[in-house]
mmCIF file of C-alpha atoms in Angstrom:
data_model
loop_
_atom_site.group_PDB
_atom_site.id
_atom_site.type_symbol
_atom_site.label_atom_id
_atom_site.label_comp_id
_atom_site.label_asym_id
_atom_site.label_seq_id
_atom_site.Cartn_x
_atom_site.Cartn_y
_atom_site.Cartn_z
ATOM 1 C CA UNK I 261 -53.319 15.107 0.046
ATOM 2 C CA UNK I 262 -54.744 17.079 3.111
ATOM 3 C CA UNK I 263 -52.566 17.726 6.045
ATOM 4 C CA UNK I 264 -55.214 16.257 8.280
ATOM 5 C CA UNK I 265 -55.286 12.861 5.953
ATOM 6 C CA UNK I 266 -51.414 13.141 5.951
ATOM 7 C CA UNK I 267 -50.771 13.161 9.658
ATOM 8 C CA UNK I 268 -53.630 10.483 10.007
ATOM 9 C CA UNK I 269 -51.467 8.477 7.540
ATOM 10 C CA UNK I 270 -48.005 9.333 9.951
ATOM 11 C CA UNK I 271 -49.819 7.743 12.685
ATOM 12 C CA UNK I 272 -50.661 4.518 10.789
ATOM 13 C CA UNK I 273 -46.812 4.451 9.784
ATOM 14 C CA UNK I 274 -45.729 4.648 13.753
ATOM 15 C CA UNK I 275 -48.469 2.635 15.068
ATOM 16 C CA UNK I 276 -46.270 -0.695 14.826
ATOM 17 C CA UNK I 277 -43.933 1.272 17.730
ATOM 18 C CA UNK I 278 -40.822 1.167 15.740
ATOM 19 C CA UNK I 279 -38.146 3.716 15.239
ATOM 20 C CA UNK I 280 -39.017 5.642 11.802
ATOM 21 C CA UNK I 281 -36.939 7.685 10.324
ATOM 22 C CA UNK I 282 -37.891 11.412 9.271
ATOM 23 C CA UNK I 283 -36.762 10.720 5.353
ATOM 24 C CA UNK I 284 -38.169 7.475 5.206
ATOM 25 C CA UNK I 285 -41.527 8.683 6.055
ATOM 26 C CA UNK I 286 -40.866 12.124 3.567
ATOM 27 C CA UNK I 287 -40.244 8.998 0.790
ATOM 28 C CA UNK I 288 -43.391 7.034 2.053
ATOM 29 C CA UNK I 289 -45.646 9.880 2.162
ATOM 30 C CA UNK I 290 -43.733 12.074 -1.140
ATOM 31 C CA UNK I 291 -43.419 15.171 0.772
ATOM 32 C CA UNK I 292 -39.991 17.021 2.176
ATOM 33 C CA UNK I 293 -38.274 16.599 5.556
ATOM 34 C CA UNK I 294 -39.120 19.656 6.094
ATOM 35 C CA UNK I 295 -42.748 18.898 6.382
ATOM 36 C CA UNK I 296 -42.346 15.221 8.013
ATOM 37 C CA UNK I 297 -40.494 17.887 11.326
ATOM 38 C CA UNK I 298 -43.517 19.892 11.336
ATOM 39 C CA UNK I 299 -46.154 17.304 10.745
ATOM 40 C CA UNK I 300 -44.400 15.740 14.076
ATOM 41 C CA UNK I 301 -44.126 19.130 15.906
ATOM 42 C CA UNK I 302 -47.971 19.485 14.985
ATOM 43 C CA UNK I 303 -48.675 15.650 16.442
ATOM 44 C CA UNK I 304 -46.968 15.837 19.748
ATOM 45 C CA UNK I 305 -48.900 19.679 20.351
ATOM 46 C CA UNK I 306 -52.418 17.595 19.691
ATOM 47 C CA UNK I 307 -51.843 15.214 22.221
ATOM 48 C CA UNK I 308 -50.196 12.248 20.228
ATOM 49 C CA UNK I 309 -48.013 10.199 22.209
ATOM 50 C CA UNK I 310 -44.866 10.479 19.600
ATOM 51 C CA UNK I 311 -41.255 10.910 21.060
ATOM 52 C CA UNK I 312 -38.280 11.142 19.009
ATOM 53 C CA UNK I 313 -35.979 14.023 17.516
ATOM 54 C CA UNK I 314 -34.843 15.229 14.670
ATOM 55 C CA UNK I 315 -32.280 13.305 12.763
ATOM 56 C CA UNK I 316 -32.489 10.406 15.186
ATOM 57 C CA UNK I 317 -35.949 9.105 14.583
ATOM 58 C CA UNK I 318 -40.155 8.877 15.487
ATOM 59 C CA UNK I 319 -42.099 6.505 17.453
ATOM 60 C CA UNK I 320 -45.268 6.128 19.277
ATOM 61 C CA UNK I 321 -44.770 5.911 23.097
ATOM 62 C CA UNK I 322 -46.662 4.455 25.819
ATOM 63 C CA UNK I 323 -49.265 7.073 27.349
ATOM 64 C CA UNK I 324 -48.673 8.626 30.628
ATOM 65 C CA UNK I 325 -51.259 9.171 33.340
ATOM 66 C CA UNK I 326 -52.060 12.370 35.297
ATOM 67 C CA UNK I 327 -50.270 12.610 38.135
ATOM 68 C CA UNK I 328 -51.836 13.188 41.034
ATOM 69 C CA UNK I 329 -54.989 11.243 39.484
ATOM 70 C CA UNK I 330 -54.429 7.947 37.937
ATOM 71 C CA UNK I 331 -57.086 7.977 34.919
ATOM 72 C CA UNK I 332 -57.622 4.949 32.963
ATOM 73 C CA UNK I 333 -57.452 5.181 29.085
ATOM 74 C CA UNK I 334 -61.468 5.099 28.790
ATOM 75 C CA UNK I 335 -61.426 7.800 31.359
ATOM 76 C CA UNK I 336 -58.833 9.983 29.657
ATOM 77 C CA UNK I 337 -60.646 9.581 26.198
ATOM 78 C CA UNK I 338 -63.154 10.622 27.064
ATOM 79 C CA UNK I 339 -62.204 13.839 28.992
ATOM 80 C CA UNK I 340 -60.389 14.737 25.505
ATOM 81 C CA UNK I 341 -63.636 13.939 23.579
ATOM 82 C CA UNK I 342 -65.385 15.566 25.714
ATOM 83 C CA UNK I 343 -63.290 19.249 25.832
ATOM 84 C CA UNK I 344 -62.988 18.223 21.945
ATOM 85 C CA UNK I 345 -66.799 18.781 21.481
ATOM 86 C CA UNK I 346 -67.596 21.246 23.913
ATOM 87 C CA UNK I 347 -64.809 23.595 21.969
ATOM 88 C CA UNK I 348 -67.067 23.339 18.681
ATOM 89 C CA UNK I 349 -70.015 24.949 21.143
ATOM 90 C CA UNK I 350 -71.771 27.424 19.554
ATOM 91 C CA UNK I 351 -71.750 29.142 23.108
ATOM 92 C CA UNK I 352 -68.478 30.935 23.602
ATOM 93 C CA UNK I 353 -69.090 31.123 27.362
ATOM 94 C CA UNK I 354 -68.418 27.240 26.901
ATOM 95 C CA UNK I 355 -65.880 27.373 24.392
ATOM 96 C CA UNK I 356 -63.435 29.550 27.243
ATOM 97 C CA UNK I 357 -64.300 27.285 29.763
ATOM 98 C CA UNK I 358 -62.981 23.969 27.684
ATOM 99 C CA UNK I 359 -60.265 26.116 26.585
ATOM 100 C CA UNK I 360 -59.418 26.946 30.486
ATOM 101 C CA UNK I 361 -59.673 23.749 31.450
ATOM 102 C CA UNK I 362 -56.956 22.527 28.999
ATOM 103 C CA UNK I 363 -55.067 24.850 30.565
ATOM 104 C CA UNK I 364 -55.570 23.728 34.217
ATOM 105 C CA UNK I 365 -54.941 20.146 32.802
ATOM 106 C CA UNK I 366 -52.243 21.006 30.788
ATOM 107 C CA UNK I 367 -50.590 22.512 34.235
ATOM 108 C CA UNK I 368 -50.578 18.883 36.094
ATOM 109 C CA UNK I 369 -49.094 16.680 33.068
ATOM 110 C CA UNK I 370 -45.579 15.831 32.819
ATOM 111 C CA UNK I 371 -43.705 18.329 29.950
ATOM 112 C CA UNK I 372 -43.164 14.990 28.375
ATOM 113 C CA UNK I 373 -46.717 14.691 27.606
ATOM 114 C CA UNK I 374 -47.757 18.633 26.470
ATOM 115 C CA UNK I 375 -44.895 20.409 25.772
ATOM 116 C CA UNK I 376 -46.536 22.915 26.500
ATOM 117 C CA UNK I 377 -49.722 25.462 27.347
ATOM 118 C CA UNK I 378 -51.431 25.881 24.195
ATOM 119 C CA UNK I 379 -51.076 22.259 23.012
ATOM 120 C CA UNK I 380 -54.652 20.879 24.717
ATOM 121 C CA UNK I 381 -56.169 23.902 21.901
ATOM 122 C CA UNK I 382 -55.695 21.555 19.208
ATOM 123 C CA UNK I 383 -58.552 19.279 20.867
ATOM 124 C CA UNK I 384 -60.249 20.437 17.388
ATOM 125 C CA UNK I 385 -57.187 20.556 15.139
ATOM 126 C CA UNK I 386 -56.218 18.761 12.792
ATOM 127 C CA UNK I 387 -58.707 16.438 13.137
ATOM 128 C CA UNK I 388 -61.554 18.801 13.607
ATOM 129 C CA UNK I 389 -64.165 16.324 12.676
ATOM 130 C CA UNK I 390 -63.362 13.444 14.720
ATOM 131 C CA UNK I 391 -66.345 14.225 16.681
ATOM 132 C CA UNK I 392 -68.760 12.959 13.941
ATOM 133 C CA UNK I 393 -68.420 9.425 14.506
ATOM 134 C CA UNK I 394 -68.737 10.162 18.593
ATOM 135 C CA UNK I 395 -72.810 8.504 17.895
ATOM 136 C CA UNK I 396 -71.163 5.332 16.116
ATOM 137 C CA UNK I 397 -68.959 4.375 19.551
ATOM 138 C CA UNK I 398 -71.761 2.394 21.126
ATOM 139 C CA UNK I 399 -72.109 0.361 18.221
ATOM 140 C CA UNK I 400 -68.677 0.090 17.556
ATOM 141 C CA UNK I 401 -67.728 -1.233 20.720
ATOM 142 C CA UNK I 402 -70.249 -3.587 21.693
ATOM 143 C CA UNK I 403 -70.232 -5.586 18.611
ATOM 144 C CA UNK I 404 -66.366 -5.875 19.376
ATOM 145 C CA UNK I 405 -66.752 -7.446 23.049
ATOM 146 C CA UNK I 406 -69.894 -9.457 21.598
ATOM 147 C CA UNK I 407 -67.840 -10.529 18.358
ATOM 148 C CA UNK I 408 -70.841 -9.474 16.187
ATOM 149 C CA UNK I 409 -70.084 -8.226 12.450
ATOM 150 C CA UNK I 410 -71.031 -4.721 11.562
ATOM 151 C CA UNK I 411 -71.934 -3.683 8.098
ATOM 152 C CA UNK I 412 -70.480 -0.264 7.409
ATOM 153 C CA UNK I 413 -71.387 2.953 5.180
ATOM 154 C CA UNK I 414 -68.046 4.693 4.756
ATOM 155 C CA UNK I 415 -66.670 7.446 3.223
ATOM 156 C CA UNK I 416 -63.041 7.268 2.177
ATOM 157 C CA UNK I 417 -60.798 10.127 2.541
ATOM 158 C CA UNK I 418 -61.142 10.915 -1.001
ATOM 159 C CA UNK I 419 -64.976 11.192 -0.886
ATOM 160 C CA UNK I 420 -65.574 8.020 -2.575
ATOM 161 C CA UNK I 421 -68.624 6.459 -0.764
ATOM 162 C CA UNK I 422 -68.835 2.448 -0.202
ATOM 163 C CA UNK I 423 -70.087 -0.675 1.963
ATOM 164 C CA UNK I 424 -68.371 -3.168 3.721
ATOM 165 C CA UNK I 425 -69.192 -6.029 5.832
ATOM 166 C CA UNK I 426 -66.668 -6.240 8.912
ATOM 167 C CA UNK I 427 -65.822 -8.482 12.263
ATOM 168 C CA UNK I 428 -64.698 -5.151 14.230
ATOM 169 C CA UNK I 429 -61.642 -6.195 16.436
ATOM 170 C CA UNK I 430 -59.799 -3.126 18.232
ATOM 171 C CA UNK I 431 -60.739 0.433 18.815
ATOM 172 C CA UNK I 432 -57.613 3.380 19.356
ATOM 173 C CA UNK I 433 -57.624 6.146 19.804
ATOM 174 C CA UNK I 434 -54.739 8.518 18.666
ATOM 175 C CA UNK I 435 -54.742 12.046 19.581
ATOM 176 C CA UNK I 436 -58.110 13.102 18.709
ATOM 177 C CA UNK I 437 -58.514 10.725 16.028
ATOM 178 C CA UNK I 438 -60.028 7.147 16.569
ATOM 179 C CA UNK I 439 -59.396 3.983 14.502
ATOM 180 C CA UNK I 440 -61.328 1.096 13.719
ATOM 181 C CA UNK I 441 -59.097 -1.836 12.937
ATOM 182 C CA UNK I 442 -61.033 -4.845 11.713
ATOM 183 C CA UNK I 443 -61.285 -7.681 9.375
ATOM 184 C CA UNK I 444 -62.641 -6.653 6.446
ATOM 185 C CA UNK I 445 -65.064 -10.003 4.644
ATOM 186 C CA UNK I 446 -65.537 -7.037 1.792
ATOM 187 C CA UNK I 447 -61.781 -6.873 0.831
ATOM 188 C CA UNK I 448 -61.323 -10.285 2.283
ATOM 189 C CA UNK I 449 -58.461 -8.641 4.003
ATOM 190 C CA UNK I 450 -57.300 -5.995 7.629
ATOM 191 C CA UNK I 451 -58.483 -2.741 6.987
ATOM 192 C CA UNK I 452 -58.502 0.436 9.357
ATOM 193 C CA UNK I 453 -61.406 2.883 9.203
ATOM 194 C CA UNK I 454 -61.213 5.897 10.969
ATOM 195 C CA UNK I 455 -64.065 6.164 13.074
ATOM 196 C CA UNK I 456 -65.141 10.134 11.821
ATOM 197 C CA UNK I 457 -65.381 8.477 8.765
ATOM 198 C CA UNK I 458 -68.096 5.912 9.333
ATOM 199 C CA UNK I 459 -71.324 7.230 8.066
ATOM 200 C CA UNK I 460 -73.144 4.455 9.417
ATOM 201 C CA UNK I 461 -72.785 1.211 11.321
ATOM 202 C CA UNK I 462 -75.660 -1.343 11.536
ATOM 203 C CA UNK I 463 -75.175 -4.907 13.961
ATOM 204 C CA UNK I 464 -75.834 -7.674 12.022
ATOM 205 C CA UNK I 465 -77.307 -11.061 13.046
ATOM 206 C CA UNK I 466 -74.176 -12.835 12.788
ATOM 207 C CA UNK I 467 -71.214 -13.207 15.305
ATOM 208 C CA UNK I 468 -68.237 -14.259 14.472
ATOM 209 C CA UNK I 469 -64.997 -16.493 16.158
ATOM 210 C CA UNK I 470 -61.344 -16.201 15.742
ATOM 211 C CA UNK I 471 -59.801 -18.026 12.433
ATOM 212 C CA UNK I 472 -56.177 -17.977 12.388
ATOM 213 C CA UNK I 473 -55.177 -14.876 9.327
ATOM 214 C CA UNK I 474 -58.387 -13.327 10.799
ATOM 215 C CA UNK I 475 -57.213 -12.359 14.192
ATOM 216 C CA UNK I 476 -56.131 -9.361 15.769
ATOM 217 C CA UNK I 477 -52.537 -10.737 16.696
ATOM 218 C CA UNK I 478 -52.468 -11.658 13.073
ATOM 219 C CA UNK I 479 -52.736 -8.150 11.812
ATOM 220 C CA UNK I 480 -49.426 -6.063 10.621
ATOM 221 C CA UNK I 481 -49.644 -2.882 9.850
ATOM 222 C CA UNK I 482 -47.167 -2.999 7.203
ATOM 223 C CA UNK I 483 -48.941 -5.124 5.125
ATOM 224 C CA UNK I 484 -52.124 -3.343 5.525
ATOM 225 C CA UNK I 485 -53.705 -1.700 2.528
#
C-alpha cells in the first residue's frame, strides 16, 4: 500500500471522532507502531485536525478558526486549495509566494493547529494530487443541495477503473484530501470516493429523496466497505 492511500485510509478510521488507539490502527492497517506515530506526525504537519499522543490515543478534532479573522469552512478550503494549486505552478516566482504566504498564515494560527512553520508546505504532500478533482466540485456539490444522482467514472486506488450510479450526500474535506460520501445504487450500499479520484461525474435526470438505510445519519463508518 502507498503511504498516501495509507494515511487516506487513517483518516477514514478517525473520521467517526472516537479515541483510536496507535496498535489498533498498526493491526487494522498491518503495519508497525512505529509507522502508525509517524503517519500521525505526518497528518497533523498537513493540516489534519488530529489531536492525541502517543500511547494514549488519536482522534479527529473540531477545526479552529483564524484568529483575528473568523473564516468559515468554505472560506478556509478554499484558501488551502487554492495555495495547494498555486504551489504545483510551473512559475517559481508563484510557487515562493504560496510558500510565503503559508508562512504568514502559519504565524496567526494557534500552535494547536500548525505545530509549526513548515507544516502549511505539505499543501502538496501527501496528497499531491488532490487538485485533480478541483473541476468535479461544481458538480459534486450542486447535485448534493439539489438531491440529483450522479453517475461516476472512478478510479480506485489500485488503478482498477469502474462506474457507479450514486445519490451524493456529504462533501469533507480532510487536510488536503476531499471525500465524497454517498449512497452507492451500484453496490447497493455507503461508499466514500475520494474526490481526486473521480475521473468523471455526469448529473443525471433523476433526483432522489431520503429512504430510511439510505440517509446520511444512517451511514457508519465502521460498517463501510
Amino acid at each position: 500500500m502507498r503511504r498516501s492511500d495509507r494515511l487516506f485510509d487513517i483518516i477514514q478510521i478517525l473520521r467517526d471522532g472516537k479515541l483510536h488507539r496507535a496498535q489498533d490502527i498498526a493491526d487494522r492497517l498491518e503495519v508497525s507502531v512505529r509507522t502508525i506515530y509517524r503517519d500521525m506526525d505526518t497528518l497533523v504537519a498537513s493540516g489534519v485536525p488530529v489531536e492525541g499522543e502517543r500511547g494514549v490515543g488519536y482522534m479527529v478534532r473540531e477545526a479552529i478558526t483564524l484568529p483575528p479573522v473568523t473564516l468559515t469552512t468554505e472560506e478556509l478550503e478554499a484558501l488551502n486549495l487554492g495555495m495547494a494549486i498555486v504551489a504545483e505552478a510551473a512559475d517559481d516566482d508563484l510557487k515562493r509566494a504560496a510558500l510565503s504566504l503559508a508562512d504568514k498564515i502559519d504565524a496567526v494560527l494557534p500552535t494547536s493547529t500548525v505545530a509549526e512553520a513548515d507544516a502549511w508546505k505539505f499543501a502538496v504532500y501527501p496528497f499531491a494530487d488532490a487538485t485533480r478533482g478541483f473541476t468535479h466540485m461544481p458538480t459534486l456539490r450542486a447535485a448534493i443541495k439539489s438531491r440529483q444522482k450522479l453517475h461516476l467514472d472512478y478510479r480506485r486506488i489500485d488503478g482498477v477503473s469502474t462506474s457507479r450510479t450514486i445519490r451524493p450526500l456529504n462533501m469533507e474535506y480532510w487536510g488536503r484530501v476531499w471525500t465524497l460520501t454517498a449512497w452507492c445504487e451500484t453496490r447497493d450500499d455507503f461508499r466514500v470516493f475520494r474526490v481526486d479520484l473521480v475521473e468523471a461525474a455526469t448529473a443525471l435526470p433523476e433526483l432522489f429523496v431520503d429512504e430510511p438505510g439510505k440517509r446520511l445519519s444512517d451511514y457508519d463508518p465502521e460498517k463501510t466497505a
